[in-house]
Every structure is written in structure tokens, then in C-alpha cells.
Amino acid sequence: MIKMKYRKMGSLDWEVSALGFGAMRLPAIFGMAGGVKKKKAIEIIRSGIDQGINYIDTAWLYHLGGSEKVLGEALKDGYREKIKLVTKLPLMFVRKPEDFDKLLKQQLERLQTDYVDIYLFHGLNRNNFKKIEELNLFAKMEKAQEDGLIKHIGFSFHDTLPVFREIVDSYNWDMCLIQYNYMDTGIQATTDGLKYAHEKGIACVIMEPLKGGQLANPPDEAIEVMKKAKNTRTPVDWALQFLWNLPEVALVISGMGNQRMVDENCQSADKSGINTLSEDDTKIINELAEIFRKNILVPCTTCQYCMPCPYGVNIPDNFAILNNFNQYHGLRKTSERKKYKKLVGDAKRVDLENPNGNASICTKCNECIEKCPQNIQIPDELEKVHAILDKKKDVSEFY
Ligand code: SF4
Ligand code: SF4
């Protein structure tokens, strides 16, 4: 029997489950951009809540509105009352202050609820943060709060530490959602940013605990390190326990797409606790982090924000194949090259509805670059993908 662990949520008077349900990678027909498989999604969301999850994170952009819509259905029959529901303002669609009201209204309708527990500015960085000030969107947030449409105010973040500090200092935030995992302690908000926000009483919620699933699929070298540990853990459990060990972390959001993930993550949460990792565990995690840092060539988290590419390049798949190719050996390496060959290299045969283009299709239109929260120079990296996987150039020529 699983017993969910509960934690303190910054300065809020909430007991939140150690594990939050991220509704960005629900079972779907074509990944994050495609239609959600409603029945399956509802089943796993409710199963997570039945196992003690009391925090669900979604956004307008997840499954292009499909995530909020399916949550509206999943949270019927008394499930809404059991959880804190969090969604995000899609800043990219806000051109004038009135857009705020229209977007929030549509989100509440999709979610079939009168209020959300936290409303976040989605994906703040140096550029879009200016927009909040220019359009006075803080006033919009506060009005929505007064009207009872939102209970608390937060932001999700993708930029560097100085920008993070600036944003943290600019407002009396209730929470922040940051990318953090044992590999990414020195990028984005970084460990210093996590501590800084926590000291200010802001609840720090963690996204990308597995770096888009990459930490769940370790190379052989990392598996050997895990085998040396006194505690036997799965790769996912290593990554999650690293986060739950930290007192600064309120909860960890995991984007779960099937029942196995929900069950395994809930089991891990059951064993979690602050300062529970041993010295040996910490040593193992440091070794794993070094291995992943060395092996992951393109820091793509498969978030899909860059999609769709107007020419049909499947950007995240191209990067995932390259990263796997670099970390694996022997047959696994060959199989990644085969996967690359299965992507289409002929612009006339590309399926724009279900993007299947390989890196060679990229026209360097640059439309995707600004959308990437990881600041990946996508066209340049795609060129390297093709050179390595198709032309068989050596990785060391580029990285
Ligand atoms: S730069 Fe390449 S990958 Fe990016 S949108 Fe344009 S064609 Fe697609
Ligand atoms: S390239 Fe950037 S935007 Fe595209 S999936 Fe990867 S991390 Fe996300």
C-alpha cells in the first residue's frame, strides 16, 4: 500500500504531495502536439489522485489546449475538490491587457472550474518579462485574484540566474516553477536560484526532473555506476530522490503518460524525504551527473515548444536520436542510426500533420529558435545531427 508523502508549499498554508501530476505528456496520438487519448488520460490522472497526488500542473500550450480540456473531464465526480489545480497564462497570445481576461475565461471553461489554485505566467525570460510590465499584467492577476478566479500567483521560468533573481525580486510571488534536476544544477535558475527563491518564502516547484526523460534512459557507463551503490534504485528513482532530498524543493512535477509511470513515481514518492540520502547516494548522483553532462550533446528536453516546424522537421526526435547515439554503444548505437534513417529526408514525402522529417529538411528559416526555452540554436544543431547520423562524421568534429 502506497502512502504519499506531503510537504510544505513555501509560505502557503498547504500540504502538497511530494509528487505533482504534470499534464503535459498525457497519452496522446502524436506526442505533445497531438490529440489526447481521453479515456486513458482520465484513468491515469484519477489513479494518481487515488494514490495521493493532490497537485496537478497544466498549461494552455500542453497538447494545444487538449490537456486543460481532458482535465476538465478527469476532475469531475469529486476529483476537483481533492487537488490543487495550476495552469498558466500563454504570454505569447497576450497582445493587449484585455487578452488576459479572455484567455483566463477560456481556460476556466475548458477546465470546468470556477477558479485555479495558482495561475502562472508561462515561461518567463528576459524578453517576455518586459511585456508583463508594459501591459501591467500584475494588475490583471490581482484583479482576477480579487474576483476569486485565481487563488495565488506564480511564474514558470526559462532563462539564466541573473534574470531569475530580477524576476523573483520584482513581485511578491507565491510560487515559481523551475527546471532543475541532478544534471541541471548549474543552468537555468541553478542551485543558487532555488535557494534564493526559497529563502524569500516562495514555493519552489520543480519541472523536468528527468530532463525530458533522458535521465530515465542512462548509458551503460551510468548503469555501471548505479550498480555500485549500496541502495538499489531505478534510474528514475535516483533522479527523483535527489530532488526530494532538498529542503528547498516544495514538490516535483512529473509529466506522466502511462499507468506504469504513475505507479512507479508514486512508489518513489512514498520513500521520499528531506535529507534522507546518504553520503554514498550523493557520491553516486554526482558521478551520474558527470556522465550525463559528458554524453548529452544537445540539451533538448523534448518539450515540443518549437513544434510544429513549417517544413515538417521533427526537431525533438532528431535531437533525441543524436543524444542516444552518442551515449549508447554497440547494437543500441546501430539502432539509433536506423531510427534516423526512418525519418524522411525528402521534402515532398514529409507528413506535416505528423512531422517525420529528418534534419536535412531544415531550411534554416529560424522560426523555431526563439521558441526554445533551452536556447538551443536549432538549425545549427540539426546540421550536426545530419552530418553525424547520415554522413557518418565523427562526433568529436562538432562537440
Ligand atoms: S529553422 Fe529548420 S527546424 Fe527550425 S522551423 Fe525552420 S525549417 Fe524548421
Ligand atoms: S529543441 Fe528546444 S523547444 Fe524544441 S523540443 Fe527541444 S527543448 Fe523543446
mmCIF file of C-alpha atoms in Angstrom, residues 1-5 19-21 40 42-53 234 236-237 240-241 244 254-272:
data_model
loop_
_atom_site.group_PDB
_atom_site.id
_atom_site.type_symbol
_atom_site.label_atom_id
_atom_site.label_comp_id
_atom_site.label_asym_id
_atom_site.label_seq_id
_atom_site.Cartn_x
_atom_site.Cartn_y
_atom_site.Cartn_z
ATOM 1 C CA MET A 1 0.000 0.000 0.000
ATOM 2 C CA ILE A 2 1.467 3.327 -1.099
ATOM 3 C CA LYS A 3 1.491 6.194 1.347
ATOM 4 C CA MET A 4 2.059 9.505 -0.411
ATOM 5 C CA LYS A 5 4.406 11.891 1.389
ATOM 6 C CA LEU A 19 4.803 14.250 -6.470
ATOM 7 C CA GLY A 20 2.734 16.528 -8.695
ATOM 8 C CA PHE A 21 0.961 15.326 -11.826
ATOM 9 C CA LYS A 40 -6.638 6.546 -20.971
ATOM 10 C CA ILE A 42 -8.614 10.276 -17.397
ATOM 11 C CA GLU A 43 -7.795 6.834 -15.990
ATOM 12 C CA ILE A 44 -4.185 7.685 -15.162
ATOM 13 C CA ILE A 45 -4.961 11.158 -13.770
ATOM 14 C CA ARG A 46 -7.584 9.710 -11.421
ATOM 15 C CA SER A 47 -5.290 6.842 -10.480
ATOM 16 C CA GLY A 48 -2.611 9.382 -9.488
ATOM 17 C CA ILE A 49 -5.103 11.262 -7.318
ATOM 18 C CA ASP A 50 -6.318 7.991 -5.777
ATOM 19 C CA GLN A 51 -2.672 7.280 -4.850
ATOM 20 C CA GLY A 52 -2.427 10.599 -3.000
ATOM 21 C CA ILE A 53 -1.361 13.186 -5.602
ATOM 22 C CA THR A 234 15.866 2.633 -10.728
ATOM 23 C CA VAL A 236 14.058 7.422 -12.302
ATOM 24 C CA ASP A 237 14.175 6.907 -8.547
ATOM 25 C CA LEU A 240 13.532 11.968 -8.059
ATOM 26 C CA GLN A 241 15.141 11.216 -4.690
ATOM 27 C CA TRP A 244 13.040 15.304 -2.678
ATOM 28 C CA SER A 254 6.491 14.638 -13.376
ATOM 29 C CA GLY A 255 4.863 14.534 -16.803
ATOM 30 C CA MET A 256 3.269 11.104 -16.708
ATOM 31 C CA GLY A 257 1.934 9.395 -19.819
ATOM 32 C CA ASN A 258 1.005 5.890 -18.721
ATOM 33 C CA GLN A 259 -0.052 3.861 -15.692
ATOM 34 C CA ARG A 260 3.401 2.366 -15.138
ATOM 35 C CA MET A 261 4.923 5.843 -14.748
ATOM 36 C CA VAL A 262 2.203 6.880 -12.295
ATOM 37 C CA ASP A 263 2.664 3.760 -10.178
ATOM 38 C CA GLU A 264 6.476 3.876 -10.180
ATOM 39 C CA ASN A 265 6.611 7.590 -9.377
ATOM 40 C CA CYS A 266 4.091 7.209 -6.547
ATOM 41 C CA GLN A 267 6.178 4.360 -5.121
ATOM 42 C CA SER A 268 9.255 6.579 -5.248
ATOM 43 C CA ALA A 269 7.375 9.425 -3.555
ATOM 44 C CA ASP A 270 6.400 7.015 -0.788
ATOM 45 C CA LYS A 271 10.115 6.533 0.036
ATOM 46 C CA SER A 272 10.997 10.229 -0.200
#
